Coordinates of C-alpha atoms and ligand atoms in Angstrom, one line a residue:
M1080 CA -61.3 277.0 191.4
S1081 CA -62.8 278.6 188.3
Q1082 CA -60.1 281.1 187.7
L1083 CA -57.4 278.4 187.3
S1084 CA -57.0 275.9 184.6
I1085 CA -57.5 272.7 186.5
D1086 CA -56.4 270.7 183.5
D1087 CA -53.0 272.6 183.6
I1088 CA -52.6 271.9 187.3
R1089 CA -53.5 268.3 186.8
V1090 CA -51.0 267.7 184.0
L1091 CA -48.2 269.3 186.1
C1092 CA -49.3 267.6 189.3
D1093 CA -49.1 264.2 187.5
A1094 CA -45.5 265.0 186.6
H1095 CA -44.7 265.5 190.3
S1096 CA -46.4 262.6 191.9
K1097 CA -46.1 262.0 195.7
P1098 CA -44.2 258.9 196.8
L1099 CA -47.0 256.9 198.3
E1100 CA -45.1 255.5 201.3
L1101 CA -43.9 258.9 202.6
H1102 CA -45.5 261.3 205.1
F1103 CA -44.3 264.9 205.0
Q1104 CA -44.6 267.4 207.9
Y1105 CA -44.1 271.2 207.9
G1106 CA -41.9 271.3 211.0
T1107 CA -39.8 273.8 213.0
A1108 CA -38.4 275.2 209.7
G1109 CA -40.7 274.0 207.0
F1110 CA -40.5 270.7 205.2
R1111 CA -37.1 269.0 205.7
T1112 CA -36.0 265.5 204.8
L1113 CA -33.9 263.7 202.1
G1114 CA -33.6 266.0 199.1
N1115 CA -34.4 263.3 196.6
T1116 CA -37.9 262.7 198.1
L1117 CA -39.1 266.3 197.9
D1118 CA -40.1 266.7 194.3
S1119 CA -43.9 266.6 194.9
V1120 CA -43.6 268.8 198.0
L1121 CA -41.8 271.5 196.1
F1122 CA -44.4 271.5 193.4
R1123 CA -47.2 271.8 195.9
V1124 CA -45.4 274.4 197.9
G1125 CA -45.2 276.5 194.7
I1126 CA -49.0 276.4 194.5
L1127 CA -49.4 277.1 198.2
A1128 CA -47.1 280.1 198.0
G1129 CA -49.1 281.5 195.0
L1130 CA -52.3 281.0 197.0
R1131 CA -50.8 282.6 200.1
S1132 CA -50.0 285.7 198.0
K1133 CA -53.5 285.8 196.5
R1134 CA -55.0 285.6 200.1
L1135 CA -52.8 288.5 201.1
D1136 CA -53.9 290.7 198.1
G1137 CA -50.9 290.0 195.9
K1138 CA -48.2 290.7 198.5
T1139 CA -45.0 289.0 197.7
I1140 CA -44.3 285.6 199.5
G1141 CA -40.9 284.1 199.8
V1142 CA -39.8 280.5 199.3
M1143 CA -36.4 279.3 200.5
V1144 CA -35.1 275.9 199.4
T1145 CA -32.6 274.8 202.1
A1146 CA -31.9 272.3 204.8
S1147 CA -29.7 274.7 206.7
H1148 CA -27.5 272.8 209.2
N1149 CA -28.7 269.3 208.1
P1150 CA -26.4 267.0 206.2
E1151 CA -25.8 267.6 202.5
A1152 CA -28.2 264.9 201.3
D1153 CA -31.1 266.6 203.1
N1154 CA -33.0 269.5 201.7
G1155 CA -36.1 271.4 202.6
V1156 CA -38.4 274.3 201.9
K1157 CA -40.0 277.0 203.9
L1158 CA -42.3 279.9 203.2
V1159 CA -41.7 283.5 204.2
D1160 CA -44.6 285.9 204.9
P1161 CA -44.8 289.4 203.6
R1162 CA -43.0 291.2 206.4
G1163 CA -40.1 288.7 206.1
E1164 CA -41.3 286.6 209.0
M1165 CA -42.0 282.8 209.1
L1166 CA -45.3 281.5 207.6
E1167 CA -48.4 282.0 209.8
A1168 CA -48.8 278.9 212.0
A1169 CA -52.3 278.0 210.7
W1170 CA -50.9 277.6 207.2
E1171 CA -48.3 275.1 208.3
T1172 CA -51.2 272.7 208.9
H1173 CA -52.6 273.5 205.4
A1174 CA -49.1 272.9 203.9
T1175 CA -48.9 269.5 205.6
V1176 CA -52.4 268.5 204.4
L1177 CA -51.7 269.5 200.8
A1178 CA -48.3 267.8 200.8
N1179 CA -49.7 264.5 201.9
A1180 CA -52.7 264.2 199.5
S1181 CA -51.9 260.8 197.9
T1182 CA -52.9 261.2 194.3
T1183 CA -53.5 264.0 191.8
D1184 CA -57.2 263.7 192.4
D1185 CA -56.8 263.8 196.1
F1186 CA -54.6 266.9 195.8
L1187 CA -57.1 268.7 193.5
H1188 CA -59.9 267.9 195.9
A1189 CA -57.9 269.1 199.0
L1190 CA -56.9 272.2 197.1
D1191 CA -60.5 273.0 196.2
L1192 CA -61.6 272.5 199.8
F1193 CA -58.7 274.7 201.0
V1194 CA -59.4 277.5 198.6
R1195 CA -63.0 277.6 199.7
N1196 CA -62.4 277.2 203.5
V1197 CA -59.7 279.9 203.6
K1198 CA -61.7 282.1 201.2
I1199 CA -59.1 282.8 198.6
D1200 CA -60.1 285.1 195.8
L1201 CA -58.4 283.4 192.8
S1202 CA -58.7 286.5 190.7
K1203 CA -56.2 288.3 192.9
P1204 CA -52.6 288.7 191.7
S1205 CA -50.0 286.4 193.1
R1206 CA -46.2 287.2 193.5
V1207 CA -43.5 284.9 194.8
V1208 CA -39.7 285.4 195.2
Y1209 CA -37.6 282.3 195.7
A1210 CA -34.0 281.2 196.3
R1211 CA -31.9 278.2 197.2
D1212 CA -28.7 277.3 199.0
T1213 CA -25.8 275.4 197.4
R1214 CA -27.1 271.9 197.9
P1215 CA -26.8 269.7 194.8
S1216 CA -30.4 268.6 195.0
G1217 CA -31.5 272.3 195.0
V1218 CA -31.4 272.7 191.2
A1219 CA -34.1 270.0 190.5
L1220 CA -36.2 271.1 193.5
I1221 CA -36.3 274.7 192.2
S1222 CA -37.5 273.4 188.9
S1223 CA -40.4 271.5 190.7
L1224 CA -41.2 274.7 192.6
E1225 CA -41.3 276.7 189.3
D1226 CA -43.8 274.2 187.9
G1227 CA -46.0 274.8 191.0
L1228 CA -45.7 278.6 190.5
K1229 CA -46.5 278.2 186.8
A1230 CA -49.6 276.0 187.6
I1231 CA -51.0 278.7 189.9
G1232 CA -50.0 281.5 187.5
A1233 CA -47.8 283.3 190.0
E1234 CA -45.5 286.2 189.0
A1235 CA -42.2 284.6 190.0
R1236 CA -38.8 286.2 190.8
D1237 CA -35.7 284.0 191.0
A1238 CA -33.3 285.4 193.7
G1239 CA -30.8 282.7 192.7
V1240 CA -28.3 281.1 195.1
T1241 CA -28.3 283.1 198.3
T1242 CA -28.7 282.9 202.1
T1243 CA -31.9 282.4 203.9
P1244 CA -31.6 285.8 205.7
I1245 CA -31.1 287.6 202.3
L1246 CA -34.3 286.0 201.0
H1247 CA -36.2 287.2 204.1
Y1248 CA -34.7 290.7 203.6
L1249 CA -35.8 290.7 199.9
V1250 CA -39.4 289.7 200.8
K1251 CA -39.7 292.6 203.2
A1252 CA -37.9 295.0 200.9
I1253 CA -40.2 294.1 198.0
N1254 CA -43.3 294.5 200.1
T1255 CA -42.3 297.9 201.6
K1256 CA -40.9 299.3 198.4
G1257 CA -42.0 302.9 197.8
T1258 CA -43.6 303.2 201.2
K1259 CA -42.4 305.2 204.2
E1260 CA -41.5 301.9 205.9
S1261 CA -39.1 301.0 203.0
Y1262 CA -36.8 298.3 204.3
G1263 CA -34.1 298.9 201.7
D1264 CA -33.4 298.4 198.1
D1265 CA -34.9 295.0 197.0
S1266 CA -31.6 293.5 195.8
E1267 CA -28.5 291.8 197.2
D1268 CA -26.7 295.0 196.5
G1269 CA -29.2 296.9 198.7
Y1270 CA -28.7 294.4 201.5
F1271 CA -24.9 294.6 201.4
K1272 CA -25.0 298.4 201.3
K1273 CA -27.4 298.6 204.2
L1274 CA -25.2 296.4 206.4
S1275 CA -21.9 297.8 205.4
D1276 CA -22.8 301.5 205.6
S1277 CA -24.3 301.2 209.1
F1278 CA -21.4 299.0 210.2
K1279 CA -18.8 301.6 209.0
K1280 CA -20.7 304.4 210.9
L1281 CA -20.9 302.3 214.0
V1282 CA -17.1 301.5 214.2
A1283 CA -15.9 304.9 213.0
G1284 CA -13.4 306.3 215.4
R1285 CA -12.8 302.9 217.2
P1286 CA -9.4 301.2 217.2
K1287 CA -8.7 299.1 214.1
I1288 CA -10.5 295.7 214.3
T1289 CA -8.2 292.7 214.3
P1290 CA -8.7 289.9 211.6
L1291 CA -11.7 287.6 212.1
V1292 CA -11.7 284.1 210.7
I1293 CA -15.1 282.9 209.2
D1294 CA -15.9 279.2 208.8
C1295 CA -18.4 279.3 206.0
A1296 CA -19.5 275.7 206.4
N1297 CA -18.7 275.1 202.7
G1298 CA -22.1 276.6 202.1
V1299 CA -23.8 279.6 200.6
G1300 CA -22.4 281.8 203.3
A1301 CA -19.0 281.5 201.4
P1302 CA -19.9 283.4 198.2
I1303 CA -22.1 285.8 200.1
A1304 CA -19.5 286.6 202.7
A1305 CA -17.0 287.1 199.8
K1306 CA -19.3 289.8 198.3
L1307 CA -19.8 291.4 201.7
V1308 CA -16.0 291.7 202.1
E1309 CA -15.9 294.0 199.1
Y1310 CA -18.5 296.3 200.6
L1311 CA -16.9 296.4 204.0
G1312 CA -13.5 297.4 202.5
E1313 CA -10.9 298.1 205.2
S1314 CA -13.4 298.5 208.1
I1315 CA -12.9 294.8 209.1
P1316 CA -10.4 292.2 207.9
L1317 CA -12.3 289.0 207.3
I1318 CA -10.5 285.6 206.5
L1319 CA -12.9 283.2 204.8
E1320 CA -12.4 279.5 205.4
N1321 CA -14.4 276.3 204.4
T1322 CA -15.5 277.9 201.1
S1323 CA -15.7 274.7 199.0
I1324 CA -19.2 274.9 197.7
T1325 CA -18.7 272.5 194.8
T1326 CA -16.9 269.7 196.7
L1327 CA -19.5 267.0 197.1
G1328 CA -20.0 266.0 200.7
A1329 CA -18.3 269.1 202.2
L1330 CA -21.3 271.1 203.3
N1331 CA -21.7 271.2 207.1
N1332 CA -19.2 268.3 207.3
A1333 CA -16.9 268.6 210.3
C1334 CA -17.4 272.4 210.1
G1335 CA -20.1 275.0 210.5
A1336 CA -22.1 276.4 213.5
D1337 CA -23.9 273.1 214.4
F1338 CA -20.7 271.1 214.4
V1339 CA -19.0 273.6 216.7
K1340 CA -22.0 273.9 219.1
T1341 CA -22.6 270.1 219.3
M1342 CA -19.0 269.0 219.4
Q1343 CA -17.8 272.0 221.5
K1344 CA -14.6 272.1 219.6
L1345 CA -12.8 273.7 216.7
P1346 CA -13.6 272.5 213.2
P1347 CA -10.5 270.3 212.3
S1348 CA -9.9 272.5 209.2
L1349 CA -9.2 275.5 211.4
V1350 CA -6.7 273.8 213.7
E1351 CA -3.8 275.1 211.5
V1352 CA -5.4 278.4 210.8
L1353 CA -6.5 279.9 214.1
K1354 CA -3.9 281.5 216.2
P1355 CA -3.9 281.8 220.0
G1356 CA -5.9 285.0 220.9
Q1357 CA -7.6 285.2 217.5
R1358 CA -11.4 285.3 217.1
A1359 CA -13.3 283.1 214.7
C1360 CA -16.9 282.3 213.9
S1361 CA -18.9 279.6 212.1
L1362 CA -21.9 280.0 209.9
D1363 CA -24.3 277.2 209.1
G1364 CA -25.3 275.9 205.7
D1365 CA -27.7 278.8 204.9
A1366 CA -25.9 281.4 207.0
D1367 CA -28.7 282.0 209.6
R1368 CA -26.8 280.7 212.6
L1369 CA -23.6 282.1 214.1
M1370 CA -21.2 280.6 216.6
Y1371 CA -18.1 282.5 217.9
Y1372 CA -15.0 281.0 219.5
Y1373 CA -11.4 281.7 220.2
L1374 CA -8.2 280.1 221.3
D1375 CA -6.8 281.5 224.5
D1376 CA -3.1 282.3 224.9
R1377 CA -2.4 278.7 225.8
G1378 CA -4.3 277.5 222.7
Y1379 CA -7.4 276.3 224.6
F1380 CA -10.7 276.5 222.7
S1381 CA -13.6 278.6 224.2
M1382 CA -17.0 278.8 222.6
L1383 CA -19.3 281.9 222.5
D1384 CA -22.7 280.6 221.5
G1385 CA -26.1 282.2 221.0
D1386 CA -26.6 282.8 224.7
K1387 CA -23.2 284.6 225.0
I1388 CA -24.2 286.7 221.9
A1389 CA -27.6 287.6 223.6
A1390 CA -25.8 288.6 226.8
L1391 CA -23.3 290.8 224.9
V1392 CA -25.8 292.5 222.7
A1393 CA -28.6 292.9 225.2
A1394 CA -26.2 294.6 227.7
F1395 CA -24.9 296.9 225.0
I1396 CA -28.4 297.9 223.9
V1397 CA -29.6 298.5 227.4
D1398 CA -26.6 300.8 228.0
L1399 CA -27.2 302.8 224.8
V1400 CA -30.9 303.2 225.7
K1401 CA -29.9 304.6 229.1
L1402 CA -27.2 306.8 227.6
A1403 CA -29.7 308.2 225.0
G1404 CA -32.0 309.2 227.9
L1405 CA -34.7 306.8 226.8
E1406 CA -34.8 304.3 229.7
S1407 CA -38.3 305.2 230.7
T1408 CA -39.8 304.9 227.1
I1409 CA -37.9 302.0 225.6
K1410 CA -38.1 298.7 227.4
V1411 CA -35.6 296.0 226.4
G1412 CA -36.4 292.3 226.9
V1413 CA -34.8 288.9 226.0
V1414 CA -36.3 285.7 224.6
Q1415 CA -34.6 282.3 225.0
T1416 CA -35.5 278.6 224.7
A1417 CA -35.0 275.7 227.2
Y1418 CA -31.6 275.2 225.6
A1419 CA -30.3 278.5 227.0
N1420 CA -27.6 277.8 229.5
G1421 CA -28.8 278.2 233.0
A1422 CA -26.0 280.6 233.8
S1423 CA -27.0 282.8 230.8
T1424 CA -30.6 283.0 232.0
R1425 CA -29.4 284.0 235.5
Y1426 CA -27.0 286.6 234.1
L1427 CA -29.7 288.2 231.9
A1428 CA -32.6 287.9 234.3
K1429 CA -30.7 290.1 236.8
R1430 CA -30.6 292.9 234.2
L1431 CA -33.8 292.7 232.1
P1432 CA -37.0 290.7 231.5
V1433 CA -36.4 287.2 230.1
K1434 CA -39.0 284.9 228.5
C1435 CA -38.6 281.2 227.6
V1436 CA -40.5 279.9 224.6
P1437 CA -40.5 276.6 222.5
T1438 CA -37.7 276.0 220.0
G1439 CA -38.1 277.6 216.5
V1440 CA -37.5 281.1 215.3
K1441 CA -41.2 281.8 214.8
H1442 CA -41.8 281.4 218.6
L1443 CA -38.9 283.6 219.6
H1444 CA -39.7 286.2 217.0
H1445 CA -43.3 286.6 218.1
A1446 CA -42.4 286.7 221.7
A1447 CA -39.7 289.4 221.0
E1448 CA -42.3 291.5 219.3
H1449 CA -43.9 292.2 222.6
Y1450 CA -40.9 294.3 223.8
N1451 CA -39.9 297.7 222.5
I1452 CA -36.6 296.2 221.7
G1453 CA -36.7 292.4 221.8
V1454 CA -33.4 290.5 221.7
Y1455 CA -33.8 286.8 220.9
F1456 CA -31.2 284.1 220.4
E1457 CA -31.3 280.4 220.5
A1458 CA -28.2 278.7 222.1
N1459 CA -27.5 277.3 218.6
G1460 CA -26.7 280.8 217.4
H1461 CA -30.0 281.6 215.7
G1462 CA -31.3 285.1 216.6
T1463 CA -31.7 288.8 216.0
V1464 CA -33.0 292.0 217.6
L1465 CA -36.4 293.5 216.9
F1466 CA -37.1 297.2 217.3
S1467 CA -40.9 297.8 217.5
P1468 CA -42.4 300.4 215.2
Q1469 CA -43.0 302.5 218.4
A1470 CA -39.3 302.2 219.4
Q1471 CA -38.2 303.2 215.9
E1472 CA -40.5 306.2 216.0
T1473 CA -39.1 307.2 219.4
L1474 CA -35.6 306.9 218.0
A1475 CA -36.5 309.0 215.0
N1476 CA -38.2 311.8 216.9
H1477 CA -36.3 312.0 220.2
E1478 CA -34.5 315.3 220.8
P1479 CA -31.2 314.6 222.6
S1480 CA -30.2 317.1 225.2
T1481 CA -26.4 316.4 225.4
P1482 CA -23.8 315.3 222.9
A1483 CA -23.5 312.0 224.7
Q1484 CA -27.2 311.4 224.3
S1485 CA -27.0 312.3 220.6
T1486 CA -24.1 309.8 220.0
A1487 CA -26.0 307.0 221.8
L1488 CA -29.1 307.8 219.8
N1489 CA -27.2 307.7 216.5
H1490 CA -25.7 304.3 217.4
L1491 CA -29.2 303.0 218.1
V1492 CA -30.5 304.2 214.8
N1493 CA -27.6 302.7 213.0
L1494 CA -28.2 299.4 214.8
T1495 CA -31.7 299.3 213.4
H1496 CA -30.1 299.3 209.9
L1497 CA -27.2 296.9 210.7
I1498 CA -29.5 294.2 212.2
N1499 CA -31.5 292.1 209.9
Q1500 CA -34.8 292.3 211.8
T1501 CA -36.6 289.8 209.6
V1502 CA -34.8 286.7 210.9
G1503 CA -31.6 285.5 212.4
D1504 CA -28.8 286.4 210.0
A1505 CA -25.3 285.1 210.7
L1506 CA -23.5 287.8 208.8
S1507 CA -25.5 290.7 210.2
D1508 CA -25.2 289.2 213.7
M1509 CA -21.4 288.8 213.2
L1510 CA -21.1 292.5 212.3
L1511 CA -23.3 293.4 215.3
V1512 CA -20.9 291.4 217.6
E1513 CA -17.9 293.1 216.1
V1514 CA -19.5 296.5 216.8
V1515 CA -20.0 295.7 220.4
L1516 CA -16.5 294.2 220.8
A1517 CA -15.1 297.3 219.2
H1518 CA -17.1 299.7 221.5
K1519 CA -16.3 297.7 224.7
S1520 CA -12.7 297.0 223.7
Y1521 CA -13.4 293.4 224.5
T1522 CA -11.4 290.4 223.3
G1523 CA -13.0 287.0 223.3
V1524 CA -11.7 286.4 226.8
E1525 CA -13.5 289.5 228.3
W1526 CA -16.7 288.7 226.4
N1527 CA -16.5 285.1 227.7
S1528 CA -16.1 286.2 231.2
L1529 CA -19.5 288.0 231.4
Y1530 CA -20.6 284.7 233.0
A1531 CA -19.3 281.1 233.1
D1532 CA -21.4 278.5 231.2
L1533 CA -22.7 275.6 233.2
P1534 CA -21.2 272.4 231.6
N1535 CA -23.8 270.9 229.3
R1536 CA -24.4 268.1 226.8
L1537 CA -26.7 267.7 223.9
V1538 CA -27.4 264.1 222.6
K1539 CA -29.5 262.9 219.7
V1540 CA -31.5 259.7 220.1
V1541 CA -32.8 257.9 217.0
V1542 CA -36.3 256.6 217.7
S1543 CA -39.0 254.9 215.5
D1544 CA -41.6 257.6 216.1
R1545 CA -40.4 261.0 217.4
N1546 CA -44.1 262.2 217.4
A1547 CA -44.7 259.9 220.4
F1548 CA -42.8 262.5 222.4
R1549 CA -44.9 265.5 223.3
T1550 CA -44.0 268.4 225.6
E1551 CA -45.4 271.3 227.7
D1552 CA -44.0 274.3 229.6
A1553 CA -42.0 275.6 226.6
E1554 CA -40.7 272.1 226.0
R1555 CA -39.2 271.8 229.4
R1556 CA -41.4 268.8 230.4
L1557 CA -42.7 265.7 228.6
I1558 CA -46.4 264.9 228.7
S1559 CA -45.9 261.7 226.7
P1560 CA -44.8 258.9 226.7
S1561 CA -46.5 258.8 230.0
G1562 CA -44.3 258.2 233.1
L1563 CA -41.1 259.2 231.3
Q1564 CA -40.9 262.7 232.8
A1565 CA -41.1 261.3 236.3
K1566 CA -38.1 259.0 235.6
I1567 CA -36.2 262.0 234.2
D1568 CA -37.0 264.1 237.3
E1569 CA -35.8 261.3 239.5
L1570 CA -32.5 261.1 237.7
V1571 CA -32.0 264.9 237.6
R1572 CA -32.4 265.1 241.4
R1573 CA -29.3 263.0 241.8
Y1574 CA -27.1 265.6 240.1
D1575 CA -25.7 268.8 241.6
G1576 CA -27.3 271.8 239.7
G1577 CA -28.8 269.2 237.3
R1578 CA -31.3 270.1 234.6
S1579 CA -32.4 268.0 231.7
F1580 CA -35.2 268.0 229.1
V1581 CA -36.3 265.9 226.1
R1582 CA -38.0 267.1 223.0
P1583 CA -38.6 265.8 219.4
S1584 CA -36.6 267.6 216.8
G1585 CA -38.6 269.5 214.2
T1586 CA -35.9 269.3 211.5
E1587 CA -34.3 265.8 211.9
D1588 CA -35.8 262.4 212.6
V1589 CA -34.5 262.3 216.2
V1590 CA -35.3 263.1 219.8
R1591 CA -33.0 265.6 221.4
V1592 CA -31.8 265.3 225.0
Y1593 CA -30.2 268.3 226.8
A1594 CA -28.6 268.1 230.2
E1595 CA -26.5 270.5 232.3
A1596 CA -24.8 270.1 235.7
I1597 CA -22.1 271.8 237.9
L1598 CA -19.4 269.4 236.5
K1599 CA -18.8 268.4 232.9
T1600 CA -18.6 264.7 233.7
Q1601 CA -21.9 265.0 235.5
A1602 CA -23.6 266.8 232.6
D1603 CA -22.4 264.1 230.2
E1604 CA -23.5 261.3 232.5
L1605 CA -26.9 262.8 233.1
A1606 CA -27.4 263.4 229.3
F1607 CA -26.4 259.8 228.5
R1608 CA -28.6 258.4 231.3
V1609 CA -31.6 260.3 230.0
A1610 CA -30.8 259.3 226.4
G1611 CA -30.8 255.7 227.6
L1612 CA -34.2 256.1 229.2
V1613 CA -35.6 257.7 226.0
Y1614 CA -34.1 254.9 223.9
D1615 CA -35.6 252.1 226.0
E1616 CA -39.0 253.9 226.4
A1617 CA -39.2 254.3 222.6
G1618 CA -38.7 250.5 222.2
G1619 CA -35.2 250.8 220.7
D1620 CA -33.6 247.6 219.6
P1621 CA -31.3 246.5 222.6
S1622 CA -28.7 245.1 220.2
R1623 CA -28.3 248.6 218.5
R1624 CA -28.4 250.6 221.7
P1625 CA -25.5 253.2 221.4
K1626 CA -22.8 252.1 223.9
E1627 CA -22.5 255.5 225.5
F1628 CA -26.1 255.5 226.6
L1629 CA -26.1 254.6 230.3
Ligands
LIG1370 C1 -34.1 275.5 212.6 C2 -35.0 276.5 213.3 C3 -34.4 276.8 214.6 C4 -34.2 275.6 215.5 C5 -33.4 274.5 214.7 C6 -33.3 273.2 215.3 O1 -32.8 276.0 212.4 O2 -35.1 277.6 212.5 O3 -35.2 277.7 215.3 O4 -33.5 275.8 216.6 O5 -34.0 274.3 213.4 O6 -34.6 272.7 215.5 P1 -35.0 271.3 216.0 O7 -34.2 271.1 217.3 O8 -36.5 271.3 216.2 O9 -34.5 270.3 215.0 P2 -32.1 275.8 211.0 O10 -30.8 276.6 211.2 O11 -31.8 274.3 210.8 O12 -33.0 276.3 210.0

């Protein structure tokens, strides 16, 4: 590590010592746990980000400080690779090793080993762009991160308080600046212009869009959506709710995409706001998830989740590809996870190829890259659409032979600008949904009737060691604890249309249980019975066994 001043690193590392009793893990979406325990992790992530950039010849790496849908007291950090995608999987392991070195000496030793093993040329430049969401713990964590960046001598750019998808956008825009693949101007302004210009072109000539309510989860989506409103002008009336970003305890509390998806009901704060027939959507704490819903004429709540978004968007894109005369050159496919409602998978599989992968954007993103146009959405509302370089080239060079083909082609090109292809982006996805609804003249009711969801239930089980639960077959089956899967199979057989699976969360200290069945009461019962099995198997204290577990 001759190019670095070890003494400087040592001094700074001493100031950010690791709490001895804690173990950190780079999980589904980076490190994520209580915000007030993450000081040492942020410092070390700063160093790691700098080294990742050096390893990639000075390309800019992104660092996002957020815990997304988690409660306000949690925080987290994840790294973004140069094309705006999630950190390469092998480096997740390096991140975990470095974060857990007990002392400064252990850390310096692990760092030295790492630099040599991964063959990092320390004389290379190092560039990092970072941002945070609105969590109160974010301020101190950014300062720990900055110390890490300073220690490694990285050229650092502070993108301030912004959404996760904007940070991903910035990383790609910075790294493609001045090239023919330029992703856009590397500023928030560039992002807003790109989205709003393409949106306006896509809805031009369609009937006026009716007002849409946005639940901003009292998070960073609020100020960012407020800026977007200015760029969108009169093209779409947006009503922003749950915008209290400075009220302590408000973030994701009884609002936001995760609340709506898990509780399958309206955030209480919208009860007086939403009118029968009106559409609304919820963002999560860092605005990378989107959940739509509406009240029907009788005031009943209906939810349109990530699966419904995938169905709406995939069908629209398939139609455009056909209309543009590109059916034989551009193949569209969909990627889902085990959480996808069985009815959505049946609906989609009749129309186009569908693949199931483990939870986590990185898995979906990579699988979607195998299609010319890959649509991926998790049921929780996380997703986007990827246009392969080959598909983008075809769209750029195709000579339409009729006016109808030309229109469809233009729409597809505009979609490549509207959609944030680096990662799931609630605001970009929201505009995408609005485009499709405007083109199809769909209300929420018509969109919802594409297929009927199978009743389902998601339950969290708190266990002492979630790592004891290991899965296979895209998380649809457990391989440990041994014998538990057989018990689940036995239970599932008793329910009409029953399906259930169990997997450890990568973002919260819990095991998740999903169940679906033909009837709602049966889906609930199956989920609670499986949750009971999980709790008992994990040695849960009988006196604290949640009473709903059967
Ligand atoms: C993150 C990931 C998502 C994943 C979610 C829940 O979302 O990016 O891909 O679906 O966590 O993961 P788990 O069930 O493993 O806890 P977010 O919005 O929290 O960043």
